[in-house]
CSV table of C-alpha atoms in Angstrom, one decimal:
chain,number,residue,atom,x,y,z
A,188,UNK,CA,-114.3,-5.2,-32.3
A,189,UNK,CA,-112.6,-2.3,-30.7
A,190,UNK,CA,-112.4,-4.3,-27.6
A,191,UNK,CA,-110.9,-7.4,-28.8
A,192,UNK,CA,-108.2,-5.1,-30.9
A,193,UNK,CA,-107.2,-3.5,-27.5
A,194,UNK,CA,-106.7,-7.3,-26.4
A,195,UNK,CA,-104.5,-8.0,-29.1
A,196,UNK,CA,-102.7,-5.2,-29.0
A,197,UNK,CA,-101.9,-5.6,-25.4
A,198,UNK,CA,-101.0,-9.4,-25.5
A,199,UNK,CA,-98.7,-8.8,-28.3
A,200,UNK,CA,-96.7,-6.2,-26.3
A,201,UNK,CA,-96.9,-8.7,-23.5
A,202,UNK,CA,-95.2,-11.6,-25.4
A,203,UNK,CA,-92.6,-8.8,-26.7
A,204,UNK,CA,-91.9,-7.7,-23.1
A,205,UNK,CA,-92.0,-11.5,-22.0
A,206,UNK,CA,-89.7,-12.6,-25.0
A,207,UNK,CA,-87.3,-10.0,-24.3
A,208,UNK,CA,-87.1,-10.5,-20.1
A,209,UNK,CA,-86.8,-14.5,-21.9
A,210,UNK,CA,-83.6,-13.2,-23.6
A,211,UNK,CA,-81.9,-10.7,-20.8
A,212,UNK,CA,-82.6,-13.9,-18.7
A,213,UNK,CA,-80.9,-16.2,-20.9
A,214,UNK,CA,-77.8,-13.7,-21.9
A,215,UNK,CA,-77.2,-13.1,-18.0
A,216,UNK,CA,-77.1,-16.8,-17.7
A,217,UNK,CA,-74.8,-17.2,-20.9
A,218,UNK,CA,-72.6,-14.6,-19.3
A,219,UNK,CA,-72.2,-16.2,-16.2
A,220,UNK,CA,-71.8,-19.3,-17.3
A,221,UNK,CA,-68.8,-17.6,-19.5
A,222,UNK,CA,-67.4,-15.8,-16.0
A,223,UNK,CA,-67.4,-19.1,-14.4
A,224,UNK,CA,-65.6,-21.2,-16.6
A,225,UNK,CA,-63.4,-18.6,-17.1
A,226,UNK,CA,-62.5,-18.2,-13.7
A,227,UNK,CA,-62.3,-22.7,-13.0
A,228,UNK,CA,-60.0,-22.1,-16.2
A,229,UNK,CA,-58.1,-19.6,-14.4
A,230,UNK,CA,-57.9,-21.5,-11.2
A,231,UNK,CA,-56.9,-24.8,-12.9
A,232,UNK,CA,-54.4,-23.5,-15.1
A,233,UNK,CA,-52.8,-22.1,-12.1
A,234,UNK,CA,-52.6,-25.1,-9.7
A,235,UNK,CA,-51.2,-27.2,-13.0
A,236,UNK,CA,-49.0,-24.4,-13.8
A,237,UNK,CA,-47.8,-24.4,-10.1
A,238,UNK,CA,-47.1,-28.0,-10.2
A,239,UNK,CA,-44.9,-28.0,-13.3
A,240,UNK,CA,-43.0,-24.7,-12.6
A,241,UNK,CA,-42.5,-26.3,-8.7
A,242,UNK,CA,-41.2,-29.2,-10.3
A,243,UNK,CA,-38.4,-27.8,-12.4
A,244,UNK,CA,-37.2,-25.2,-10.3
A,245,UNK,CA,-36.5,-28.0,-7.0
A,246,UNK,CA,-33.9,-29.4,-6.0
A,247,UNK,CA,-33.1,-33.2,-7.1
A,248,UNK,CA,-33.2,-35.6,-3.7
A,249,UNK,CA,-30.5,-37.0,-5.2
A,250,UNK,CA,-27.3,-34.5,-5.4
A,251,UNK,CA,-25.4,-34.7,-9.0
A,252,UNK,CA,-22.2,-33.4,-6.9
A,253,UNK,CA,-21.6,-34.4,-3.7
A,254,UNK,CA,-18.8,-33.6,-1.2
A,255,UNK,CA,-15.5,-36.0,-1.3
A,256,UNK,CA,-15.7,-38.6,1.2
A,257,UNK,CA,-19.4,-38.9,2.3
A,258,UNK,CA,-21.2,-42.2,2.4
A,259,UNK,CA,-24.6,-43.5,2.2
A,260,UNK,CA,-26.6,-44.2,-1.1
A,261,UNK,CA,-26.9,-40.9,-1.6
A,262,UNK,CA,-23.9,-39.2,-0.4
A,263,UNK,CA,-25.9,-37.4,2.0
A,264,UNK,CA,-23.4,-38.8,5.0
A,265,UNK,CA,-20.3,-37.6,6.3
A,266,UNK,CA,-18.2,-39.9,7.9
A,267,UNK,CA,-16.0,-39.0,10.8
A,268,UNK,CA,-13.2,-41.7,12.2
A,269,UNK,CA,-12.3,-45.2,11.0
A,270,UNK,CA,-14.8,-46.6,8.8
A,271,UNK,CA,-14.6,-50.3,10.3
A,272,UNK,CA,-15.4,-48.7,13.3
A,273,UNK,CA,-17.6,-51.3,15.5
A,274,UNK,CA,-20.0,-48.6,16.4
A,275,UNK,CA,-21.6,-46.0,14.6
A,276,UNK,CA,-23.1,-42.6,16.1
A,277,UNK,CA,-25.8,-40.8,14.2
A,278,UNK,CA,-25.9,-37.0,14.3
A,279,UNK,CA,-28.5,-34.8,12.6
A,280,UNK,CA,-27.6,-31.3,13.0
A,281,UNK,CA,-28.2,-28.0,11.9
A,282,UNK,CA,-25.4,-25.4,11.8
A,283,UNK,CA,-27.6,-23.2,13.6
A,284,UNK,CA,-29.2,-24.7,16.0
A,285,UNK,CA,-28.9,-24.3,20.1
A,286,UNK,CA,-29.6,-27.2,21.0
A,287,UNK,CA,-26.9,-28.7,18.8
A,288,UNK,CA,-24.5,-26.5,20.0
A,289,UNK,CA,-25.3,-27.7,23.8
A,290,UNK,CA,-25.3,-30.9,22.9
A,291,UNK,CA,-21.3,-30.3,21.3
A,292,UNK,CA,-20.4,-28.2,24.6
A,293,UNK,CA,-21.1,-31.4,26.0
A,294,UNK,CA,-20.0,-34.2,23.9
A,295,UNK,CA,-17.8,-33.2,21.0
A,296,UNK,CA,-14.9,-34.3,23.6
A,297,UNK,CA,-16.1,-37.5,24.2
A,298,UNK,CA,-17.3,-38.5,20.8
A,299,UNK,CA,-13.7,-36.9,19.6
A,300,UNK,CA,-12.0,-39.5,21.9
A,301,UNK,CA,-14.4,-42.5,20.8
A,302,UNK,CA,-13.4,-42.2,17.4
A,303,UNK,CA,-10.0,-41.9,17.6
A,304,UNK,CA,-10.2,-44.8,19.5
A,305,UNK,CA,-11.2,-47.1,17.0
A,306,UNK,CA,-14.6,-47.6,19.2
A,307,UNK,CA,-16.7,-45.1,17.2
A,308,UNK,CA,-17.8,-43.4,13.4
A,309,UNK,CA,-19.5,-40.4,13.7
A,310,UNK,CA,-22.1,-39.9,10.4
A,311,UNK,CA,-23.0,-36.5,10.2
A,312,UNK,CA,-26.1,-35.6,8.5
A,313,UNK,CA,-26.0,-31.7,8.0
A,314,UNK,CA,-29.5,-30.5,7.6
A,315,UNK,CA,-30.5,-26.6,7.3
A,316,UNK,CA,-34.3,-26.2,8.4
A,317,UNK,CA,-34.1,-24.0,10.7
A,318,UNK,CA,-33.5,-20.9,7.8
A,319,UNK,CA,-36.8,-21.9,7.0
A,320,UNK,CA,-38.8,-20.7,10.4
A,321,UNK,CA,-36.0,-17.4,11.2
A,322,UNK,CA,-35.6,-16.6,8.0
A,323,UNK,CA,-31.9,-15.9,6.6
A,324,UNK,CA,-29.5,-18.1,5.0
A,325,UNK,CA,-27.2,-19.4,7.8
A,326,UNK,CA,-28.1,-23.0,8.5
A,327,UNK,CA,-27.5,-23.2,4.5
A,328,UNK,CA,-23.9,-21.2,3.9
A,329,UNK,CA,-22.9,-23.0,6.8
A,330,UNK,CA,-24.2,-26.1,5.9
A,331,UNK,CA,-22.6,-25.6,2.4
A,332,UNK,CA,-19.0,-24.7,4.5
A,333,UNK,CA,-19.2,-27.5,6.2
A,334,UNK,CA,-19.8,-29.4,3.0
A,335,UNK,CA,-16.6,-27.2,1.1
A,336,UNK,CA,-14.4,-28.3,4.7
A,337,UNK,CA,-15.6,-32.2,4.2
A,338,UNK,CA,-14.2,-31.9,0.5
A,339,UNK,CA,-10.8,-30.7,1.8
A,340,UNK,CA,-10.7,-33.6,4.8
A,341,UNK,CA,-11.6,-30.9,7.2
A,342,UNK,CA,-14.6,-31.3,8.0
A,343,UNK,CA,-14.1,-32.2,11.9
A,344,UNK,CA,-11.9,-29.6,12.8
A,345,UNK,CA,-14.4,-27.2,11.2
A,346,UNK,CA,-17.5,-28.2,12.8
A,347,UNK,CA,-16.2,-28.0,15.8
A,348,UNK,CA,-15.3,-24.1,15.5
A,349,UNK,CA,-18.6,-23.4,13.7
A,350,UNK,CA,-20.0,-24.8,17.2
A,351,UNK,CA,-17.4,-22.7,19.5
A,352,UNK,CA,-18.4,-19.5,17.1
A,353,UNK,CA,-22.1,-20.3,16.9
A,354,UNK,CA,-24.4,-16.5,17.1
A,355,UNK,CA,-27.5,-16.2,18.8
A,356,UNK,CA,-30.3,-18.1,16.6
A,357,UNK,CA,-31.8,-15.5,15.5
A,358,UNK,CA,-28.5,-14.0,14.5
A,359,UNK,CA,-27.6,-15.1,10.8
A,360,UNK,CA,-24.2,-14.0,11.2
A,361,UNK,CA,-23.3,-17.7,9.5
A,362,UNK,CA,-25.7,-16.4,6.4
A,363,UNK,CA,-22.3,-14.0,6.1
A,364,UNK,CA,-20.2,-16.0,3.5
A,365,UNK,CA,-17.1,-13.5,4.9
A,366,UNK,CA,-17.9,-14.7,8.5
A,367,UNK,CA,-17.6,-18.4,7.5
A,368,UNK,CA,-14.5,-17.9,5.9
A,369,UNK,CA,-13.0,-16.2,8.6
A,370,UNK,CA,-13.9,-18.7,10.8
A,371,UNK,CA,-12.1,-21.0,8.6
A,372,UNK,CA,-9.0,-19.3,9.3
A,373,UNK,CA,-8.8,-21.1,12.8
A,374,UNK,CA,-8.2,-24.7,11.1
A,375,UNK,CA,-4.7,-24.7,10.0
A,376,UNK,CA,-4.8,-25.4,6.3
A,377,UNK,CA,-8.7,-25.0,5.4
A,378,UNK,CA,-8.4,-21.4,3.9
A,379,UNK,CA,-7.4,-21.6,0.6
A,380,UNK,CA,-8.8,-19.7,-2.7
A,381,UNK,CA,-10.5,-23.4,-3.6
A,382,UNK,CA,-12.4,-23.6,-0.3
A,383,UNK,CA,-13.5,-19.6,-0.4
A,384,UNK,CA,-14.6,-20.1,-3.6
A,385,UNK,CA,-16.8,-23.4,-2.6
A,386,UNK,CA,-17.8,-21.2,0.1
A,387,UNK,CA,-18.9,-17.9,-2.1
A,388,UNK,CA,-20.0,-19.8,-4.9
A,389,UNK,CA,-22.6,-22.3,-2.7
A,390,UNK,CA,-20.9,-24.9,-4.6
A,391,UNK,CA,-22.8,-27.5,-2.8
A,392,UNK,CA,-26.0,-25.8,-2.3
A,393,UNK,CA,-27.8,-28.9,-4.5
A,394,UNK,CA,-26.1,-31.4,-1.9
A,395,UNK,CA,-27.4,-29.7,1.2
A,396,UNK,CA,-31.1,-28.9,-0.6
A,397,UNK,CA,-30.7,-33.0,-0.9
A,398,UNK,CA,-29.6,-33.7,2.8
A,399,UNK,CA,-32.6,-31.7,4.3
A,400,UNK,CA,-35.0,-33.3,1.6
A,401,UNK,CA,-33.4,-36.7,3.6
A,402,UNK,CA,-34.2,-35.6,6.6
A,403,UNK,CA,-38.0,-33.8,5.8
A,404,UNK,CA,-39.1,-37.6,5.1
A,405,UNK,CA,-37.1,-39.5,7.9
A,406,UNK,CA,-39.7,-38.6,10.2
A,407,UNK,CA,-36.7,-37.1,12.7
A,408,UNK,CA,-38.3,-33.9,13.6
A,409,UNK,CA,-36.0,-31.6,15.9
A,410,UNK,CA,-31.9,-31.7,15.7
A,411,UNK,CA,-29.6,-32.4,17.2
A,412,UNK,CA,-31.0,-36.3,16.9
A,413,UNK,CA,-28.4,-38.3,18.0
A,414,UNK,CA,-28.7,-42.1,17.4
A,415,UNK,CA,-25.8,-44.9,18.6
A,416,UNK,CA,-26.6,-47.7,16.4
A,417,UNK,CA,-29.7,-46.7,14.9
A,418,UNK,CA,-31.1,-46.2,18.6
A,419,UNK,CA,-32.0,-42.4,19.6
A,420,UNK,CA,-29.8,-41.6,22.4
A,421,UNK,CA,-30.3,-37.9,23.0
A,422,UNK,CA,-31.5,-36.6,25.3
A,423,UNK,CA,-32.2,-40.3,26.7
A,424,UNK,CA,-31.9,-43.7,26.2
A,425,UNK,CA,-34.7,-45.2,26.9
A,426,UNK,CA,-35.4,-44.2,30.3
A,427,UNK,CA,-31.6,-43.4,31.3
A,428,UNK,CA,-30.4,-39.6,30.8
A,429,UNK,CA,-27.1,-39.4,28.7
A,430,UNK,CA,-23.9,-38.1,30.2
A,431,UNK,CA,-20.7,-38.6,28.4
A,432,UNK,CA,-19.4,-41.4,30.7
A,433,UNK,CA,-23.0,-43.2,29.8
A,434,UNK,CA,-22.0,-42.5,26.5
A,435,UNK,CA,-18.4,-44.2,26.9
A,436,UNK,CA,-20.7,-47.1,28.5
A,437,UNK,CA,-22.9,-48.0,25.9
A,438,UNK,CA,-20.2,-47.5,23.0
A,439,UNK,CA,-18.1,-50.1,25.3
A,440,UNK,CA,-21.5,-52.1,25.9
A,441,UNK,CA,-22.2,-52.4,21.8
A,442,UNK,CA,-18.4,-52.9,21.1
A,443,UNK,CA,-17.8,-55.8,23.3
A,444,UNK,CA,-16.0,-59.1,21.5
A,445,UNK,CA,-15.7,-56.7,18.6
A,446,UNK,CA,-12.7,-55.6,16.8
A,447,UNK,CA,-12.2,-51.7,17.3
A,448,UNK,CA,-11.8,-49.7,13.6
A,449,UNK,CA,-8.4,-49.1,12.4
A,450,UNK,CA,-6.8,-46.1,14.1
A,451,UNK,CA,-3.0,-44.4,13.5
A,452,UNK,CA,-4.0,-42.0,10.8
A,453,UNK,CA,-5.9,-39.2,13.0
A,454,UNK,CA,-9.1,-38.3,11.0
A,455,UNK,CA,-9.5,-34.8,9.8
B,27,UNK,CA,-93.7,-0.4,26.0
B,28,UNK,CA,-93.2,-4.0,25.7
B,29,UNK,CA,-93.9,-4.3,22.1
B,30,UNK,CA,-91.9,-0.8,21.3
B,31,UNK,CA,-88.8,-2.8,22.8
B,32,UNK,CA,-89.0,-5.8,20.0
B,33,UNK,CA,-89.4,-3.0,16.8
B,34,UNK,CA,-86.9,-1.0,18.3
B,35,UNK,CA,-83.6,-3.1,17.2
B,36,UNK,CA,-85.5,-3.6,13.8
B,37,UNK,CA,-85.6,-0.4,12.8
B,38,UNK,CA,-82.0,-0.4,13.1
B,39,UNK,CA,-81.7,-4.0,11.3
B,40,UNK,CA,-84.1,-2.7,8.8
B,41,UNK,CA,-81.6,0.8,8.1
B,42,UNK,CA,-78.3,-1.3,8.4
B,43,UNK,CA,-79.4,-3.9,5.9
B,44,UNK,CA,-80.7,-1.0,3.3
B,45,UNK,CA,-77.1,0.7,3.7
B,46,UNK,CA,-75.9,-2.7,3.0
B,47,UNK,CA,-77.9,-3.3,0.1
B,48,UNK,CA,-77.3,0.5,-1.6
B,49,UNK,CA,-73.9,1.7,-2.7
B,50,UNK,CA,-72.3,1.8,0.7
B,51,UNK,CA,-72.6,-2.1,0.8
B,52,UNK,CA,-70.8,-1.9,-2.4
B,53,UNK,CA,-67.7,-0.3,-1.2
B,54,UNK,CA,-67.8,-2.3,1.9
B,55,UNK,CA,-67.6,-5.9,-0.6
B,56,UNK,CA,-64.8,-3.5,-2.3
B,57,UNK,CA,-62.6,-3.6,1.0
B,58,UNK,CA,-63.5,-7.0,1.6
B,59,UNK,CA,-62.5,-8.2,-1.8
B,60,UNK,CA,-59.2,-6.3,-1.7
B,61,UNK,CA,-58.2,-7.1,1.9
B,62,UNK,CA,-59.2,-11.2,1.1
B,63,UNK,CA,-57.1,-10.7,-1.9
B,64,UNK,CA,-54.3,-9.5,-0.1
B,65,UNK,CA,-54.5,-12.3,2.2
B,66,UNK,CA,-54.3,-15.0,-0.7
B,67,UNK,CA,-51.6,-13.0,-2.7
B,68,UNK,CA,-49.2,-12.8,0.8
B,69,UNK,CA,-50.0,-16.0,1.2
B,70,UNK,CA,-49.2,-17.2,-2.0
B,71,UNK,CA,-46.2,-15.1,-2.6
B,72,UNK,CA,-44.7,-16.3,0.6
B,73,UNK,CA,-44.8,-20.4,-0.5
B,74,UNK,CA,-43.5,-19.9,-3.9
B,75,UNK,CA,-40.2,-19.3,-3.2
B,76,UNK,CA,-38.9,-22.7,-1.2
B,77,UNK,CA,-40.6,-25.9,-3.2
B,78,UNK,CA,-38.9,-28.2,-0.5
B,79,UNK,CA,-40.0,-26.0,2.6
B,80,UNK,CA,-43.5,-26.2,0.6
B,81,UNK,CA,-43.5,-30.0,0.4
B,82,UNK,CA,-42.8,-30.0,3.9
B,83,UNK,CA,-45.0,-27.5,5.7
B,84,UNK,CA,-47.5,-29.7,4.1
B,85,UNK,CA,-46.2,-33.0,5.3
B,86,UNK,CA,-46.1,-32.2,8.2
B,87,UNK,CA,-49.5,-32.1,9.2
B,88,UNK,CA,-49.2,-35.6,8.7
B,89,UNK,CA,-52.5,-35.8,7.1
B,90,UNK,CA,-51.9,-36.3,3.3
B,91,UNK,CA,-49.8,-39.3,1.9
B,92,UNK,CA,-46.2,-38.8,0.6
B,93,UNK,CA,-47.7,-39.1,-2.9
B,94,UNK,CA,-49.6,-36.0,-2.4
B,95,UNK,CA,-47.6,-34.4,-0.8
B,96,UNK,CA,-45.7,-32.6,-3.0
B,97,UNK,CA,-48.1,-31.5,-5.9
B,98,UNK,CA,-50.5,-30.1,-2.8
B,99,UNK,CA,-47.6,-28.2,-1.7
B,100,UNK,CA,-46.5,-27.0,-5.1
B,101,UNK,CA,-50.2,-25.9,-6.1
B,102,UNK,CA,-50.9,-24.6,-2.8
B,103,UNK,CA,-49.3,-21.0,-3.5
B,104,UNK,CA,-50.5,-20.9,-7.1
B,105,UNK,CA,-54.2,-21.6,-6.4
B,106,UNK,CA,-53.9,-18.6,-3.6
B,107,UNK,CA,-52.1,-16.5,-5.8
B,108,UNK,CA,-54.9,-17.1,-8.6
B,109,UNK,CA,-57.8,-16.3,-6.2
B,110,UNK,CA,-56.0,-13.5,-5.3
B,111,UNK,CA,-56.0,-12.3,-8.9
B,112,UNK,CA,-59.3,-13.0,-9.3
B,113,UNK,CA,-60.6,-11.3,-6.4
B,114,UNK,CA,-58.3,-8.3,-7.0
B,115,UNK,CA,-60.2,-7.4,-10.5
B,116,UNK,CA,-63.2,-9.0,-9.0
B,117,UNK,CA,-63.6,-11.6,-11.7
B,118,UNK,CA,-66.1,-14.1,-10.6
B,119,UNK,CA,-66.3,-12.6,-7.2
B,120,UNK,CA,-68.5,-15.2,-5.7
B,121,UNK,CA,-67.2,-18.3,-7.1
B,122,UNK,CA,-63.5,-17.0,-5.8
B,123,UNK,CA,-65.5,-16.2,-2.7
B,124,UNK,CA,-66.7,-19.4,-2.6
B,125,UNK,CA,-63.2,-21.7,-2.9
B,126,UNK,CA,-61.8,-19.4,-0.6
B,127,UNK,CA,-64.2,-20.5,2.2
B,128,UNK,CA,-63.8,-24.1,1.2
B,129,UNK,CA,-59.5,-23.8,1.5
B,130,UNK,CA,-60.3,-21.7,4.8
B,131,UNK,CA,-62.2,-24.3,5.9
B,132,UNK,CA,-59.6,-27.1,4.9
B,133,UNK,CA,-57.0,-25.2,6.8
B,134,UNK,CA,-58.7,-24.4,9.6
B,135,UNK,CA,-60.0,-28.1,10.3
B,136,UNK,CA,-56.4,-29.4,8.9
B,137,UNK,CA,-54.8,-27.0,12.4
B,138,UNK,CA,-57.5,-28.0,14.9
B,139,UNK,CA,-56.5,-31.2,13.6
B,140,UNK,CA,-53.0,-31.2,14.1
B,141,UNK,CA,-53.4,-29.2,17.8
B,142,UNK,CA,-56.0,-32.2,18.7
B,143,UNK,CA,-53.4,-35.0,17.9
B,144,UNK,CA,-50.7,-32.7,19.8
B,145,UNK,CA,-48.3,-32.5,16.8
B,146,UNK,CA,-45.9,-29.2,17.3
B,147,UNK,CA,-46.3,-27.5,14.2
B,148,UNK,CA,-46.3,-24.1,12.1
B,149,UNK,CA,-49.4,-24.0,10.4
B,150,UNK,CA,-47.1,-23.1,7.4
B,151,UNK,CA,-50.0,-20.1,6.5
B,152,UNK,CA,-47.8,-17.4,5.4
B,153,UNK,CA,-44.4,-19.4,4.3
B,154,UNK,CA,-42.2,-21.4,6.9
B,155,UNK,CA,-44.2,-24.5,8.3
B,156,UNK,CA,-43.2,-27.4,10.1
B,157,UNK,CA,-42.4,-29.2,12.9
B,158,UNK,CA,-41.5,-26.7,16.1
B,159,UNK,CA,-41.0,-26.8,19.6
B,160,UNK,CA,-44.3,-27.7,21.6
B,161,UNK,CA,-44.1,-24.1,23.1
B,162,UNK,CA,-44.1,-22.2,20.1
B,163,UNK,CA,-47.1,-23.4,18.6
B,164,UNK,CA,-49.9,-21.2,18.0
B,165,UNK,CA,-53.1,-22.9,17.0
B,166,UNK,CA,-55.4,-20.8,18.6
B,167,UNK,CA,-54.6,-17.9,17.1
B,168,UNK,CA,-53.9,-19.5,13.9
B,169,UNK,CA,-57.9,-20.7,14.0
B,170,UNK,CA,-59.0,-17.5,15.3
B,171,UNK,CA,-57.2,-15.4,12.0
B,172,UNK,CA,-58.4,-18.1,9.8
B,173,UNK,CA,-61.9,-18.0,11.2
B,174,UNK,CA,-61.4,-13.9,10.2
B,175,UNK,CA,-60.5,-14.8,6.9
B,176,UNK,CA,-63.6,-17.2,6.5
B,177,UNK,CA,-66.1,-14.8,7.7
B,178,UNK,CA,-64.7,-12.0,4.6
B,179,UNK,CA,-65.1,-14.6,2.5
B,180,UNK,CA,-68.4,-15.8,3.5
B,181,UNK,CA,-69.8,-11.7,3.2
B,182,UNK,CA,-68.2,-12.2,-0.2
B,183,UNK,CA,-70.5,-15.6,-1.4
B,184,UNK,CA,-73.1,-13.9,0.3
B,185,UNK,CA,-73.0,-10.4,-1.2
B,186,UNK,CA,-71.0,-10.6,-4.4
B,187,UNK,CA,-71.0,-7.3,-5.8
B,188,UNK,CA,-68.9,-4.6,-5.3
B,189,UNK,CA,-67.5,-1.4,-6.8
B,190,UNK,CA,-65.0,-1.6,-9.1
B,191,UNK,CA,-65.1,-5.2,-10.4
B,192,UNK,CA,-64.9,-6.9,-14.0
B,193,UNK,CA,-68.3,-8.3,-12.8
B,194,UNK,CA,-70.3,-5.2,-12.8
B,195,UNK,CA,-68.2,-4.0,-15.7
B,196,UNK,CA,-69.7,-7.5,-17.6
B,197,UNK,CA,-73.3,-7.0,-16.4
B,198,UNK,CA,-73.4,-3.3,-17.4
């Protein structure tokens, strides 16, 4: 009798030990299961969160103000010479970029020449990556100038001093709104209070977000990209290295029969 | 002498793995948790600011289609920073642990990728991205700090608790 009490006894504190390890068990697995849709929660929220805040804050693709004067369905284009010019040159540069400035050491001359000519358009896409990899803000301020110096039909002149003043890449002397302006001083007529306050104010900051968007997604990867015609020309032509009298050539070559674009009023 | 040779090293195993185990391991998942959540939170912090640069560092691995391209690039930085968070208070250690290895991976098979199809690009890792010149790429090295970063988080699936995290705060 004794015996079988003892067994009793000892069974019941076994199921109370077994039901209770049962429960632990089971709360540690509620809690977990709490931990770990807390943290998906967290995770997801995040990522959606991301998306939407991403969304608002960037820039639109297309610009809701866009310099005076540029071309293209977006405005992202700005034109240089006689716009029933036979030819048209492509250029894809950023303000800060070597390459670009040995490529105008070589052939702002020439190009100048062909468009006054008649024989040539320049379209200028401005783009301002390289900020991205050096850090700083000078392929965009100077971008934006550029953009302020198209709106004031001085865009030419202006580029082409940007190019003579161009510091070392890794120099973001352009990210210096001051620098810019005094730069602007060597085109007669550019400085005025309008065009230091587009300038200061990064008045077309939306524009250039919009004209690097462009150029992200059209698969151009490097500047300057130089296209005559919609055919990349820079550094070759097919097989055949530029020069500026190959240049002359092929403008001459794509032109022939063709009526040159209107000349008489220089272009700014 | 010959079977002295084989305990030898597992006596040593046996000590490491018991200081592993005990407290010490603890603090050890401790700095592992906090240097992995450094990694995310730099990470992170350094893709939020540029939305456009985002989109693009992420396009140009040419992997993704345009579609996706931009919601991968915006989420990107905010899932980092949110394992970051998580890892820092040590909320759901392993499961943090866990889609960290998984986004290591992905990065690390979406650079071998790109340095196999000889595209010139910054992986994009900590801000920047896109194409560069052919000389300035660094895939190796990319891999090889990835790789780093995979084998924290791998010692974090593996041995999830640590000192001062709202896990063992919960289980206590």
């Amino acid at each position: 009798m004794s015996e079988k009490n003892r067994d009793r006894k000892r069974s019941a504190r076994e199921r109370m030990l077994q039901q209770r390890e049962a429960d632990e068990a089971r709360a540690r697995r509620k809690k977990k299961l709490i931990v770990g849709g807390v943290v998906v929660a967290v995770i997801a929220a995040a990522v959606v969160t991301g998306v939407v805040v991403q969304n608002e804050r960037s820039k639109p693709e297309t610009p809701t103000a866009a310099p005076a004067g540029t071309i293209g369905d977006k405005n992202l284009v700005i034109p240089v010479g006689a716009a029933d010019s036979p030819s048209v040159l492509t250029v894809y540069e950023d303000p800060r970029c070597p390459a670009c400035d040995i490529f105008e050491k070589q052939f702002t001359q020439t190009i100048e020449q062909l468009e006054d000519q008649g024989k040539l358009q320049g379209n200028y896409h401005i783009v301002s990556f390289i900020d991205r990899s050096l850090g700083g803000n000078g392929s965009k301020y100077g971008a934006n100038a550029l953009a302020c110096a198209q709106d004031v039909g001085h865009f030419r002149a202006y580029h082409d001093v940007l190019y003579k003043n161009q510091p070392q890449e890794s120099d973001d002397a352009f990210g210096q709104k001051a620098r810019l302006i005094e730069l602007s001083q060597q085109v007669p007529g550019l400085d005025t209070p309008a065009f230091e306050a587009c300038v200061n104010d990064n008045t077309y900051a939306g524009w250039v977000s919009a004209v690097q968007q462009d150029f992200d997604k059209s698969g151009f990867k490097s500047t300057p990209t130089v296209l005559l015609n919609g055919t990349p020309i820079y550094p070759k032509k097919g097989d055949e290295q530029i020069s500026p009298e190959k240049l002359v050539k092929w403008v001459d070559e794509a032109n022939q029969g063709k009526k040159l674009g209107t000349t008489g009023s220089p272009t700014p | 002498m010959t079977s002295q040779q084989a305990t030898a090293p597992r006596v040593g195993c046996g000590s490491l793995r018991r200081a592993v185990d005990g407290a010490a391991g603890e603090w050890i998942g401790l700095a592992v948790r906090l240097a992995l959540a450094v990694v995310w939170g730099w990470a992170g912090l350094a893709k939020v600011a540029d939305p456009a640069e985002a989109a693009q560092a992420v396009r140009a691995y040419e992997i993704l289609p345009e579609s996706l391209v931009k919601p991968v690039g915006w989420g990107l930085p905010f899932l980092e920073l949110a394992l970051a968070l998580l890892l820092l208070i040590g909320l759901g250690t392993r499961i943090a642990a866990a889609v960290s290895a998984v986004l290591l991976l992905a990065f690390i098979s979406g650079i071998a990728s790109a340095w196999a199809r000889g595209i010139s690009i910054d992986c994009g890792c900590f801000g920047g991205g896109g194409t560069v010149d052919a000389s300035k790429t660094e895939y190796l090295q990319e891999i090889l700090r990835d790789t780093g970063f995979l084998l924290l988080a791998a010692w974090m699936v593996h041995r999830p608790r640590t000192k001062f995290s709202a896990d063992a705060w919960l289980a206590a």
